[in-house]
Amino acid sequence: MKFLERFILTIFSIIILVISIAMLSIMFGLADITIFTKLIYYIMEDVIAFRTALVVCAICILCAIKGIFFKSKKENLGKDGIVLENTSGKLVISKESLENLVSSVAKEIPGAEAVSSRTILDKDRNLKVYVTTTVSRDMMLKEVSTTLQEKIKEAMKQTADLDVKEVNIRIKNISSKKVKSKGTKQTQVVNEIETKEENQEEVVVDVEKNEGEE
């Protein structure tokens, strides 16, 4: 609840409380009604009291109009995260959860290192994700960024049921590290090819020996 709404609610609560106490006092004979009539006559006759009462009444009228006709808009992005509403209630997804989700997605993408992120919900209620990362030197920047964008959108939709309009990537630095997984796969392929070639050579040698013995 905003400050203005709290202020309006407090003012009206005080007014209702005073009126209720005054009415009960008159009804049970604890106060004389002439006291209130004299107070009204005093306000009408005294210029300063009249102007003060006029200003207070004007403020109360404006506050009443604000409270009745101008309701505050509901924000989907709170201080702690995104608020989703349905018929059953509210679901608050914290910013920390979204950032952890982005980090977990980035860990599965070769070449992306030291990923940090933040989420923003703009005035049109569009969710945007801003990612800062370091990319390994042996990876294509465009390939890593495109993969990050696609995977983050998919993860947000599958895990949190959120549609991401934009995933903006900022390459902070180029790492000197090489992608280990990629190199390992290449090494395995080379080893397999070399093993096959050696086996073929052994077979050829065996055949030549057999022919020579015959």
mmCIF file with all atom_site columns, C-alpha atoms in Angstrom:
data_model
loop_
_atom_site.group_PDB
_atom_site.id
_atom_site.type_symbol
_atom_site.label_atom_id
_atom_site.label_alt_id
_atom_site.label_comp_id
_atom_site.label_asym_id
_atom_site.label_entity_id
_atom_site.label_seq_id
_atom_site.pdbx_PDB_ins_code
_atom_site.Cartn_x
_atom_site.Cartn_y
_atom_site.Cartn_z
_atom_site.occupancy
_atom_site.B_iso_or_equiv
_atom_site.pdbx_formal_charge
_atom_site.auth_seq_id
_atom_site.auth_comp_id
_atom_site.auth_asym_id
_atom_site.auth_atom_id
_atom_site.pdbx_PDB_model_num
ATOM 1   C CA . MET A 1 1   ? 0.000   0.000   0.000   1.00 0.00 ? 1   MET A CA 1
ATOM 2   C CA . LYS A 1 2   ? 1.380   3.400   -1.000  1.00 0.00 ? 2   LYS A CA 1
ATOM 3   C CA . PHE A 1 3   ? 1.956   6.320   1.363   1.00 0.00 ? 3   PHE A CA 1
ATOM 4   C CA . LEU A 1 4   ? -0.975  8.378   0.021   1.00 0.00 ? 4   LEU A CA 1
ATOM 5   C CA . GLU A 1 5   ? -3.375  5.460   0.420   1.00 0.00 ? 5   GLU A CA 1
ATOM 6   C CA . ARG A 1 6   ? -2.181  4.840   3.983   1.00 0.00 ? 6   ARG A CA 1
ATOM 7   C CA . PHE A 1 7   ? -2.579  8.539   4.755   1.00 0.00 ? 7   PHE A CA 1
ATOM 8   C CA . ILE A 1 8   ? -6.136  8.622   3.378   1.00 0.00 ? 8   ILE A CA 1
ATOM 9   C CA . LEU A 1 9   ? -7.072  5.491   5.304   1.00 0.00 ? 9   LEU A CA 1
ATOM 10  C CA . THR A 1 10  ? -5.632  6.927   8.523   1.00 0.00 ? 10  THR A CA 1
ATOM 11  C CA . ILE A 1 11  ? -7.477  10.258  8.141   1.00 0.00 ? 11  ILE A CA 1
ATOM 12  C CA . PHE A 1 12  ? -10.821 8.595   7.465   1.00 0.00 ? 12  PHE A CA 1
ATOM 13  C CA . SER A 1 13  ? -10.315 6.170   10.327  1.00 0.00 ? 13  SER A CA 1
ATOM 14  C CA . ILE A 1 14  ? -9.725  9.081   12.720  1.00 0.00 ? 14  ILE A CA 1
ATOM 15  C CA . ILE A 1 15  ? -12.785 10.961  11.408  1.00 0.00 ? 15  ILE A CA 1
ATOM 16  C CA . ILE A 1 16  ? -15.051 7.920   11.733  1.00 0.00 ? 16  ILE A CA 1
ATOM 17  C CA . LEU A 1 17  ? -13.706 7.254   15.237  1.00 0.00 ? 17  LEU A CA 1
ATOM 18  C CA . VAL A 1 18  ? -14.389 10.840  16.385  1.00 0.00 ? 18  VAL A CA 1
ATOM 19  C CA . ILE A 1 19  ? -17.890 10.872  14.879  1.00 0.00 ? 19  ILE A CA 1
ATOM 20  C CA . SER A 1 20  ? -18.713 7.488   16.421  1.00 0.00 ? 20  SER A CA 1
ATOM 21  C CA . ILE A 1 21  ? -17.539 8.570   19.896  1.00 0.00 ? 21  ILE A CA 1
ATOM 22  C CA . ALA A 1 22  ? -19.469 11.833  19.634  1.00 0.00 ? 22  ALA A CA 1
ATOM 23  C CA . MET A 1 23  ? -22.673 10.048  18.570  1.00 0.00 ? 23  MET A CA 1
ATOM 24  C CA . LEU A 1 24  ? -22.394 7.486   21.359  1.00 0.00 ? 24  LEU A CA 1
ATOM 25  C CA . SER A 1 25  ? -21.730 10.225  23.924  1.00 0.00 ? 25  SER A CA 1
ATOM 26  C CA . ILE A 1 26  ? -24.865 12.112  22.866  1.00 0.00 ? 26  ILE A CA 1
ATOM 27  C CA . MET A 1 27  ? -26.993 8.935   22.753  1.00 0.00 ? 27  MET A CA 1
ATOM 28  C CA . PHE A 1 28  ? -26.008 7.853   26.274  1.00 0.00 ? 28  PHE A CA 1
ATOM 29  C CA . GLY A 1 29  ? -26.180 11.359  27.714  1.00 0.00 ? 29  GLY A CA 1
ATOM 30  C CA . LEU A 1 30  ? -22.462 11.605  28.357  1.00 0.00 ? 30  LEU A CA 1
ATOM 31  C CA . ALA A 1 31  ? -22.236 14.801  26.295  1.00 0.00 ? 31  ALA A CA 1
ATOM 32  C CA . ASP A 1 32  ? -24.636 17.640  25.591  1.00 0.00 ? 32  ASP A CA 1
ATOM 33  C CA . ILE A 1 33  ? -25.546 18.302  21.974  1.00 0.00 ? 33  ILE A CA 1
ATOM 34  C CA . THR A 1 34  ? -25.312 22.020  22.623  1.00 0.00 ? 34  THR A CA 1
ATOM 35  C CA . ILE A 1 35  ? -21.533 21.632  22.928  1.00 0.00 ? 35  ILE A CA 1
ATOM 36  C CA . PHE A 1 36  ? -21.346 20.599  19.294  1.00 0.00 ? 36  PHE A CA 1
ATOM 37  C CA . THR A 1 37  ? -23.737 23.321  18.139  1.00 0.00 ? 37  THR A CA 1
ATOM 38  C CA . LYS A 1 38  ? -21.653 25.936  19.959  1.00 0.00 ? 38  LYS A CA 1
ATOM 39  C CA . LEU A 1 39  ? -18.534 24.541  18.306  1.00 0.00 ? 39  LEU A CA 1
ATOM 40  C CA . ILE A 1 40  ? -20.177 24.865  14.887  1.00 0.00 ? 40  ILE A CA 1
ATOM 41  C CA . TYR A 1 41  ? -21.273 28.476  15.628  1.00 0.00 ? 41  TYR A CA 1
ATOM 42  C CA . TYR A 1 42  ? -17.744 29.293  16.776  1.00 0.00 ? 42  TYR A CA 1
ATOM 43  C CA . ILE A 1 43  ? -16.273 27.949  13.540  1.00 0.00 ? 43  ILE A CA 1
ATOM 44  C CA . MET A 1 44  ? -18.783 29.940  11.491  1.00 0.00 ? 44  MET A CA 1
ATOM 45  C CA . GLU A 1 45  ? -18.071 33.213  13.335  1.00 0.00 ? 45  GLU A CA 1
ATOM 46  C CA . ASP A 1 46  ? -14.258 32.976  13.642  1.00 0.00 ? 46  ASP A CA 1
ATOM 47  C CA . VAL A 1 47  ? -12.461 33.636  10.331  1.00 0.00 ? 47  VAL A CA 1
ATOM 48  C CA . ILE A 1 48  ? -9.359  31.537  11.064  1.00 0.00 ? 48  ILE A CA 1
ATOM 49  C CA . ALA A 1 49  ? -11.385 28.593  12.362  1.00 0.00 ? 49  ALA A CA 1
ATOM 50  C CA . PHE A 1 50  ? -13.715 28.836  9.337   1.00 0.00 ? 50  PHE A CA 1
ATOM 51  C CA . ARG A 1 51  ? -10.811 28.788  6.855   1.00 0.00 ? 51  ARG A CA 1
ATOM 52  C CA . THR A 1 52  ? -9.139  25.906  8.681   1.00 0.00 ? 52  THR A CA 1
ATOM 53  C CA . ALA A 1 53  ? -12.330 23.860  8.645   1.00 0.00 ? 53  ALA A CA 1
ATOM 54  C CA . LEU A 1 54  ? -12.832 24.715  4.956   1.00 0.00 ? 54  LEU A CA 1
ATOM 55  C CA . VAL A 1 55  ? -9.349  23.438  4.067   1.00 0.00 ? 55  VAL A CA 1
ATOM 56  C CA . VAL A 1 56  ? -9.833  20.256  6.102   1.00 0.00 ? 56  VAL A CA 1
ATOM 57  C CA . CYS A 1 57  ? -13.189 19.578  4.409   1.00 0.00 ? 57  CYS A CA 1
ATOM 58  C CA . ALA A 1 58  ? -11.663 20.155  0.957   1.00 0.00 ? 58  ALA A CA 1
ATOM 59  C CA . ILE A 1 59  ? -8.817  17.735  1.697   1.00 0.00 ? 59  ILE A CA 1
ATOM 60  C CA . CYS A 1 60  ? -11.266 15.108  2.964   1.00 0.00 ? 60  CYS A CA 1
ATOM 61  C CA . ILE A 1 61  ? -13.382 15.461  -0.196  1.00 0.00 ? 61  ILE A CA 1
ATOM 62  C CA . LEU A 1 62  ? -10.343 15.089  -2.448  1.00 0.00 ? 62  LEU A CA 1
ATOM 63  C CA . CYS A 1 63  ? -9.145  12.065  -0.492  1.00 0.00 ? 63  CYS A CA 1
ATOM 64  C CA . ALA A 1 64  ? -12.598 10.499  -0.749  1.00 0.00 ? 64  ALA A CA 1
ATOM 65  C CA . ILE A 1 65  ? -12.671 11.032  -4.531  1.00 0.00 ? 65  ILE A CA 1
ATOM 66  C CA . LYS A 1 66  ? -9.173  9.557   -4.830  1.00 0.00 ? 66  LYS A CA 1
ATOM 67  C CA . GLY A 1 67  ? -10.072 6.519   -2.759  1.00 0.00 ? 67  GLY A CA 1
ATOM 68  C CA . ILE A 1 68  ? -13.347 5.825   -4.593  1.00 0.00 ? 68  ILE A CA 1
ATOM 69  C CA . PHE A 1 69  ? -12.567 6.578   -8.241  1.00 0.00 ? 69  PHE A CA 1
ATOM 70  C CA . PHE A 1 70  ? -8.789  6.323   -8.587  1.00 0.00 ? 70  PHE A CA 1
ATOM 71  C CA . LYS A 1 71  ? -7.540  2.964   -7.417  1.00 0.00 ? 71  LYS A CA 1
ATOM 72  C CA . SER A 1 72  ? -3.830  2.223   -7.550  1.00 0.00 ? 72  SER A CA 1
ATOM 73  C CA . LYS A 1 73  ? -2.624  -0.029  -10.326 1.00 0.00 ? 73  LYS A CA 1
ATOM 74  C CA . LYS A 1 74  ? -1.454  -3.497  -9.423  1.00 0.00 ? 74  LYS A CA 1
ATOM 75  C CA . GLU A 1 75  ? 2.217   -4.036  -10.089 1.00 0.00 ? 75  GLU A CA 1
ATOM 76  C CA . ASN A 1 76  ? 3.374   -7.365  -11.484 1.00 0.00 ? 76  ASN A CA 1
ATOM 77  C CA . LEU A 1 77  ? 6.910   -6.710  -10.457 1.00 0.00 ? 77  LEU A CA 1
ATOM 78  C CA . GLY A 1 78  ? 7.289   -6.137  -6.734  1.00 0.00 ? 78  GLY A CA 1
ATOM 79  C CA . LYS A 1 79  ? 10.365  -5.316  -4.763  1.00 0.00 ? 79  LYS A CA 1
ATOM 80  C CA . ASP A 1 80  ? 11.141  -8.976  -4.227  1.00 0.00 ? 80  ASP A CA 1
ATOM 81  C CA . GLY A 1 81  ? 10.130  -10.389 -7.611  1.00 0.00 ? 81  GLY A CA 1
ATOM 82  C CA . ILE A 1 82  ? 7.278   -11.050 -10.000 1.00 0.00 ? 82  ILE A CA 1
ATOM 83  C CA . VAL A 1 83  ? 3.724   -11.381 -8.724  1.00 0.00 ? 83  VAL A CA 1
ATOM 84  C CA . LEU A 1 84  ? 1.402   -13.711 -10.648 1.00 0.00 ? 84  LEU A CA 1
ATOM 85  C CA . GLU A 1 85  ? -2.300  -13.677 -9.811  1.00 0.00 ? 85  GLU A CA 1
ATOM 86  C CA . ASN A 1 86  ? -5.071  -16.143 -10.534 1.00 0.00 ? 86  ASN A CA 1
ATOM 87  C CA . THR A 1 87  ? -8.447  -17.100 -9.092  1.00 0.00 ? 87  THR A CA 1
ATOM 88  C CA . SER A 1 88  ? -6.815  -19.152 -6.343  1.00 0.00 ? 88  SER A CA 1
ATOM 89  C CA . GLY A 1 89  ? -4.433  -16.458 -5.099  1.00 0.00 ? 89  GLY A CA 1
ATOM 90  C CA . LYS A 1 90  ? -1.001  -14.992 -5.739  1.00 0.00 ? 90  LYS A CA 1
ATOM 91  C CA . LEU A 1 91  ? 2.349   -16.490 -6.637  1.00 0.00 ? 91  LEU A CA 1
ATOM 92  C CA . VAL A 1 92  ? 5.514   -14.496 -5.960  1.00 0.00 ? 92  VAL A CA 1
ATOM 93  C CA . ILE A 1 93  ? 8.609   -15.546 -7.905  1.00 0.00 ? 93  ILE A CA 1
ATOM 94  C CA . SER A 1 94  ? 11.644  -13.889 -6.369  1.00 0.00 ? 94  SER A CA 1
ATOM 95  C CA . LYS A 1 95  ? 14.344  -12.255 -8.454  1.00 0.00 ? 95  LYS A CA 1
ATOM 96  C CA . GLU A 1 96  ? 16.870  -14.551 -6.823  1.00 0.00 ? 96  GLU A CA 1
ATOM 97  C CA . SER A 1 97  ? 14.993  -17.590 -8.148  1.00 0.00 ? 97  SER A CA 1
ATOM 98  C CA . LEU A 1 98  ? 14.974  -16.197 -11.676 1.00 0.00 ? 98  LEU A CA 1
ATOM 99  C CA . GLU A 1 99  ? 18.684  -15.382 -11.495 1.00 0.00 ? 99  GLU A CA 1
ATOM 100 C CA . ASN A 1 100 ? 19.445  -18.895 -10.230 1.00 0.00 ? 100 ASN A CA 1
ATOM 101 C CA . LEU A 1 101 ? 17.426  -20.306 -13.106 1.00 0.00 ? 101 LEU A CA 1
ATOM 102 C CA . VAL A 1 102 ? 19.448  -18.289 -15.613 1.00 0.00 ? 102 VAL A CA 1
ATOM 103 C CA . SER A 1 103 ? 22.698  -19.426 -13.969 1.00 0.00 ? 103 SER A CA 1
ATOM 104 C CA . SER A 1 104 ? 21.673  -23.086 -14.116 1.00 0.00 ? 104 SER A CA 1
ATOM 105 C CA . VAL A 1 105 ? 20.829  -22.724 -17.810 1.00 0.00 ? 105 VAL A CA 1
ATOM 106 C CA . ALA A 1 106 ? 24.147  -21.007 -18.531 1.00 0.00 ? 106 ALA A CA 1
ATOM 107 C CA . LYS A 1 107 ? 26.135  -23.809 -16.859 1.00 0.00 ? 107 LYS A CA 1
ATOM 108 C CA . GLU A 1 108 ? 24.844  -26.251 -19.495 1.00 0.00 ? 108 GLU A CA 1
ATOM 109 C CA . ILE A 1 109 ? 26.026  -24.072 -22.377 1.00 0.00 ? 109 ILE A CA 1
ATOM 110 C CA . PRO A 1 110 ? 29.666  -24.589 -23.422 1.00 0.00 ? 110 PRO A CA 1
ATOM 111 C CA . GLY A 1 111 ? 31.673  -21.374 -23.514 1.00 0.00 ? 111 GLY A CA 1
ATOM 112 C CA . ALA A 1 112 ? 29.536  -19.302 -21.113 1.00 0.00 ? 112 ALA A CA 1
ATOM 113 C CA . GLU A 1 113 ? 31.322  -18.388 -17.876 1.00 0.00 ? 113 GLU A CA 1
ATOM 114 C CA . ALA A 1 114 ? 30.691  -16.098 -14.878 1.00 0.00 ? 114 ALA A CA 1
ATOM 115 C CA . VAL A 1 115 ? 27.083  -15.405 -15.800 1.00 0.00 ? 115 VAL A CA 1
ATOM 116 C CA . SER A 1 116 ? 25.111  -12.735 -13.930 1.00 0.00 ? 116 SER A CA 1
ATOM 117 C CA . SER A 1 117 ? 21.578  -11.600 -14.708 1.00 0.00 ? 117 SER A CA 1
ATOM 118 C CA . ARG A 1 118 ? 18.728  -9.274  -13.767 1.00 0.00 ? 118 ARG A CA 1
ATOM 119 C CA . THR A 1 119 ? 15.045  -9.183  -14.722 1.00 0.00 ? 119 THR A CA 1
ATOM 120 C CA . ILE A 1 120 ? 12.890  -6.148  -15.510 1.00 0.00 ? 120 ILE A CA 1
ATOM 121 C CA . LEU A 1 121 ? 9.155   -5.803  -16.083 1.00 0.00 ? 121 LEU A CA 1
ATOM 122 C CA . ASP A 1 122 ? 8.508   -2.655  -18.133 1.00 0.00 ? 122 ASP A CA 1
ATOM 123 C CA . LYS A 1 123 ? 5.431   -0.413  -18.107 1.00 0.00 ? 123 LYS A CA 1
ATOM 124 C CA . ASP A 1 124 ? 3.782   -2.597  -20.780 1.00 0.00 ? 124 ASP A CA 1
ATOM 125 C CA . ARG A 1 125 ? 4.240   -5.662  -18.520 1.00 0.00 ? 125 ARG A CA 1
ATOM 126 C CA . ASN A 1 126 ? 6.878   -7.199  -20.775 1.00 0.00 ? 126 ASN A CA 1
ATOM 127 C CA . LEU A 1 127 ? 9.506   -9.333  -19.050 1.00 0.00 ? 127 LEU A CA 1
ATOM 128 C CA . LYS A 1 128 ? 13.072  -8.623  -20.103 1.00 0.00 ? 128 LYS A CA 1
ATOM 129 C CA . VAL A 1 129 ? 16.209  -10.460 -19.018 1.00 0.00 ? 129 VAL A CA 1
ATOM 130 C CA . TYR A 1 130 ? 19.646  -8.855  -19.055 1.00 0.00 ? 130 TYR A CA 1
ATOM 131 C CA . VAL A 1 131 ? 22.591  -11.260 -18.964 1.00 0.00 ? 131 VAL A CA 1
ATOM 132 C CA . THR A 1 132 ? 26.279  -10.450 -18.516 1.00 0.00 ? 132 THR A CA 1
ATOM 133 C CA . THR A 1 133 ? 28.741  -13.222 -19.267 1.00 0.00 ? 133 THR A CA 1
ATOM 134 C CA . THR A 1 134 ? 32.311  -14.124 -20.141 1.00 0.00 ? 134 THR A CA 1
ATOM 135 C CA . VAL A 1 135 ? 32.855  -16.300 -23.216 1.00 0.00 ? 135 VAL A CA 1
ATOM 136 C CA . SER A 1 136 ? 35.698  -18.723 -23.887 1.00 0.00 ? 136 SER A CA 1
ATOM 137 C CA . ARG A 1 137 ? 38.055  -17.673 -26.652 1.00 0.00 ? 137 ARG A CA 1
ATOM 138 C CA . ASP A 1 138 ? 37.565  -20.817 -28.755 1.00 0.00 ? 138 ASP A CA 1
ATOM 139 C CA . MET A 1 139 ? 33.779  -20.310 -29.010 1.00 0.00 ? 139 MET A CA 1
ATOM 140 C CA . MET A 1 140 ? 31.838  -18.129 -31.449 1.00 0.00 ? 140 MET A CA 1
ATOM 141 C CA . LEU A 1 141 ? 30.272  -15.186 -29.605 1.00 0.00 ? 141 LEU A CA 1
ATOM 142 C CA . LYS A 1 142 ? 27.156  -15.176 -31.756 1.00 0.00 ? 142 LYS A CA 1
ATOM 143 C CA . GLU A 1 143 ? 26.623  -18.900 -31.273 1.00 0.00 ? 143 GLU A CA 1
ATOM 144 C CA . VAL A 1 144 ? 26.925  -18.689 -27.476 1.00 0.00 ? 144 VAL A CA 1
ATOM 145 C CA . SER A 1 145 ? 24.632  -15.655 -27.206 1.00 0.00 ? 145 SER A CA 1
ATOM 146 C CA . THR A 1 146 ? 21.984  -17.169 -29.470 1.00 0.00 ? 146 THR A CA 1
ATOM 147 C CA . THR A 1 147 ? 22.021  -20.422 -27.504 1.00 0.00 ? 147 THR A CA 1
ATOM 148 C CA . LEU A 1 148 ? 21.741  -18.496 -24.233 1.00 0.00 ? 148 LEU A CA 1
ATOM 149 C CA . GLN A 1 149 ? 18.760  -16.514 -25.492 1.00 0.00 ? 149 GLN A CA 1
ATOM 150 C CA . GLU A 1 150 ? 16.904  -19.581 -26.696 1.00 0.00 ? 150 GLU A CA 1
ATOM 151 C CA . LYS A 1 151 ? 17.609  -21.716 -23.620 1.00 0.00 ? 151 LYS A CA 1
ATOM 152 C CA . ILE A 1 152 ? 16.703  -18.936 -21.157 1.00 0.00 ? 152 ILE A CA 1
ATOM 153 C CA . LYS A 1 153 ? 13.360  -18.317 -22.890 1.00 0.00 ? 153 LYS A CA 1
ATOM 154 C CA . GLU A 1 154 ? 12.593  -22.043 -22.893 1.00 0.00 ? 154 GLU A CA 1
ATOM 155 C CA . ALA A 1 155 ? 13.543  -22.449 -19.214 1.00 0.00 ? 155 ALA A CA 1
ATOM 156 C CA . MET A 1 156 ? 11.474  -19.434 -18.129 1.00 0.00 ? 156 MET A CA 1
ATOM 157 C CA . LYS A 1 157 ? 8.439   -20.798 -19.956 1.00 0.00 ? 157 LYS A CA 1
ATOM 158 C CA . GLN A 1 158 ? 8.786   -24.387 -18.778 1.00 0.00 ? 158 GLN A CA 1
ATOM 159 C CA . THR A 1 159 ? 9.764   -23.690 -15.164 1.00 0.00 ? 159 THR A CA 1
ATOM 160 C CA . ALA A 1 160 ? 7.979   -20.431 -14.264 1.00 0.00 ? 160 ALA A CA 1
ATOM 161 C CA . ASP A 1 161 ? 5.395   -20.190 -17.084 1.00 0.00 ? 161 ASP A CA 1
ATOM 162 C CA . LEU A 1 162 ? 6.761   -16.742 -17.976 1.00 0.00 ? 162 LEU A CA 1
ATOM 163 C CA . ASP A 1 163 ? 6.995   -15.379 -21.506 1.00 0.00 ? 163 ASP A CA 1
ATOM 164 C CA . VAL A 1 164 ? 10.254  -13.478 -21.973 1.00 0.00 ? 164 VAL A CA 1
ATOM 165 C CA . LYS A 1 165 ? 10.100  -10.758 -24.609 1.00 0.00 ? 165 LYS A CA 1
ATOM 166 C CA . GLU A 1 166 ? 13.824  -10.011 -24.713 1.00 0.00 ? 166 GLU A CA 1
ATOM 167 C CA . VAL A 1 167 ? 17.031  -11.650 -23.545 1.00 0.00 ? 167 VAL A CA 1
ATOM 168 C CA . ASN A 1 168 ? 19.802  -9.083  -23.911 1.00 0.00 ? 168 ASN A CA 1
ATOM 169 C CA . ILE A 1 169 ? 23.347  -10.466 -23.767 1.00 0.00 ? 169 ILE A CA 1
ATOM 170 C CA . ARG A 1 170 ? 26.384  -8.413  -22.768 1.00 0.00 ? 170 ARG A CA 1
ATOM 171 C CA . ILE A 1 171 ? 29.794  -9.991  -23.355 1.00 0.00 ? 171 ILE A CA 1
ATOM 172 C CA . LYS A 1 172 ? 31.903  -8.663  -20.517 1.00 0.00 ? 172 LYS A CA 1
ATOM 173 C CA . ASN A 1 173 ? 35.163  -10.404 -21.362 1.00 0.00 ? 173 ASN A CA 1
ATOM 174 C CA . ILE A 1 174 ? 36.824  -13.109 -23.445 1.00 0.00 ? 174 ILE A CA 1
ATOM 175 C CA . SER A 1 175 ? 38.234  -15.879 -21.289 1.00 0.00 ? 175 SER A CA 1
ATOM 176 C CA . SER A 1 176 ? 41.591  -17.502 -22.016 1.00 0.00 ? 176 SER A CA 1
ATOM 177 C CA . LYS A 1 177 ? 40.155  -20.879 -21.055 1.00 0.00 ? 177 LYS A CA 1
ATOM 178 C CA . LYS A 1 178 ? 39.323  -23.457 -23.659 1.00 0.00 ? 178 LYS A CA 1
ATOM 179 C CA . VAL A 1 179 ? 36.152  -25.502 -23.556 1.00 0.00 ? 179 VAL A CA 1
ATOM 180 C CA . LYS A 1 180 ? 37.182  -28.831 -22.044 1.00 0.00 ? 180 LYS A CA 1
ATOM 181 C CA . SER A 1 181 ? 34.158  -30.800 -23.128 1.00 0.00 ? 181 SER A CA 1
ATOM 182 C CA . LYS A 1 182 ? 34.665  -29.871 -26.736 1.00 0.00 ? 182 LYS A CA 1
ATOM 183 C CA . GLY A 1 183 ? 38.356  -30.782 -26.685 1.00 0.00 ? 183 GLY A CA 1
ATOM 184 C CA . THR A 1 184 ? 37.640  -34.082 -24.948 1.00 0.00 ? 184 THR A CA 1
ATOM 185 C CA . LYS A 1 185 ? 35.139  -35.094 -27.584 1.00 0.00 ? 185 LYS A CA 1
ATOM 186 C CA . GLN A 1 186 ? 37.586  -34.261 -30.369 1.00 0.00 ? 186 GLN A CA 1
ATOM 187 C CA . THR A 1 187 ? 40.310  -36.272 -28.640 1.00 0.00 ? 187 THR A CA 1
ATOM 188 C CA . GLN A 1 188 ? 37.988  -39.257 -28.279 1.00 0.00 ? 188 GLN A CA 1
ATOM 189 C CA . VAL A 1 189 ? 37.097  -39.107 -31.963 1.00 0.00 ? 189 VAL A CA 1
ATOM 190 C CA . VAL A 1 190 ? 40.763  -38.922 -32.986 1.00 0.00 ? 190 VAL A CA 1
ATOM 191 C CA . ASN A 1 191 ? 41.652  -41.844 -30.701 1.00 0.00 ? 191 ASN A CA 1
ATOM 192 C CA . GLU A 1 192 ? 38.842  -43.944 -32.146 1.00 0.00 ? 192 GLU A CA 1
ATOM 193 C CA . ILE A 1 193 ? 40.006  -43.237 -35.704 1.00 0.00 ? 193 ILE A CA 1
ATOM 194 C CA . GLU A 1 194 ? 43.603  -44.077 -34.836 1.00 0.00 ? 194 GLU A CA 1
ATOM 195 C CA . THR A 1 195 ? 42.497  -47.316 -33.142 1.00 0.00 ? 195 THR A CA 1
ATOM 196 C CA . LYS A 1 196 ? 40.504  -48.352 -36.217 1.00 0.00 ? 196 LYS A CA 1
ATOM 197 C CA . GLU A 1 197 ? 43.463  -47.628 -38.497 1.00 0.00 ? 197 GLU A CA 1
ATOM 198 C CA . GLU A 1 198 ? 45.798  -49.694 -36.289 1.00 0.00 ? 198 GLU A CA 1
ATOM 199 C CA . ASN A 1 199 ? 43.348  -52.607 -36.277 1.00 0.00 ? 199 ASN A CA 1
ATOM 200 C CA . GLN A 1 200 ? 43.105  -52.456 -40.069 1.00 0.00 ? 200 GLN A CA 1
ATOM 201 C CA . GLU A 1 201 ? 46.915  -52.471 -40.361 1.00 0.00 ? 201 GLU A CA 1
ATOM 202 C CA . GLU A 1 202 ? 47.154  -55.511 -38.059 1.00 0.00 ? 202 GLU A CA 1
ATOM 203 C CA . VAL A 1 203 ? 44.594  -57.371 -40.148 1.00 0.00 ? 203 VAL A CA 1
ATOM 204 C CA . VAL A 1 204 ? 46.501  -56.613 -43.358 1.00 0.00 ? 204 VAL A CA 1
ATOM 205 C CA . VAL A 1 205 ? 49.784  -57.803 -41.793 1.00 0.00 ? 205 VAL A CA 1
ATOM 206 C CA . ASP A 1 206 ? 48.159  -61.049 -40.622 1.00 0.00 ? 206 ASP A CA 1
ATOM 207 C CA . VAL A 1 207 ? 46.755  -61.719 -44.113 1.00 0.00 ? 207 VAL A CA 1
ATOM 208 C CA . GLU A 1 208 ? 50.163  -61.119 -45.727 1.00 0.00 ? 208 GLU A CA 1
ATOM 209 C CA . LYS A 1 209 ? 51.836  -63.519 -43.277 1.00 0.00 ? 209 LYS A CA 1
ATOM 210 C CA . ASN A 1 210 ? 49.297  -66.229 -43.956 1.00 0.00 ? 210 ASN A CA 1
ATOM 211 C CA . GLU A 1 211 ? 49.754  -65.881 -47.723 1.00 0.00 ? 211 GLU A CA 1
ATOM 212 C CA . GLY A 1 212 ? 53.561  -66.045 -47.344 1.00 0.00 ? 212 GLY A CA 1
ATOM 213 C CA . GLU A 1 213 ? 53.343  -69.262 -45.276 1.00 0.00 ? 213 GLU A CA 1
ATOM 214 C CA . GLU A 1 214 ? 51.142  -70.917 -47.885 1.00 0.00 ? 214 GLU A CA 1
#
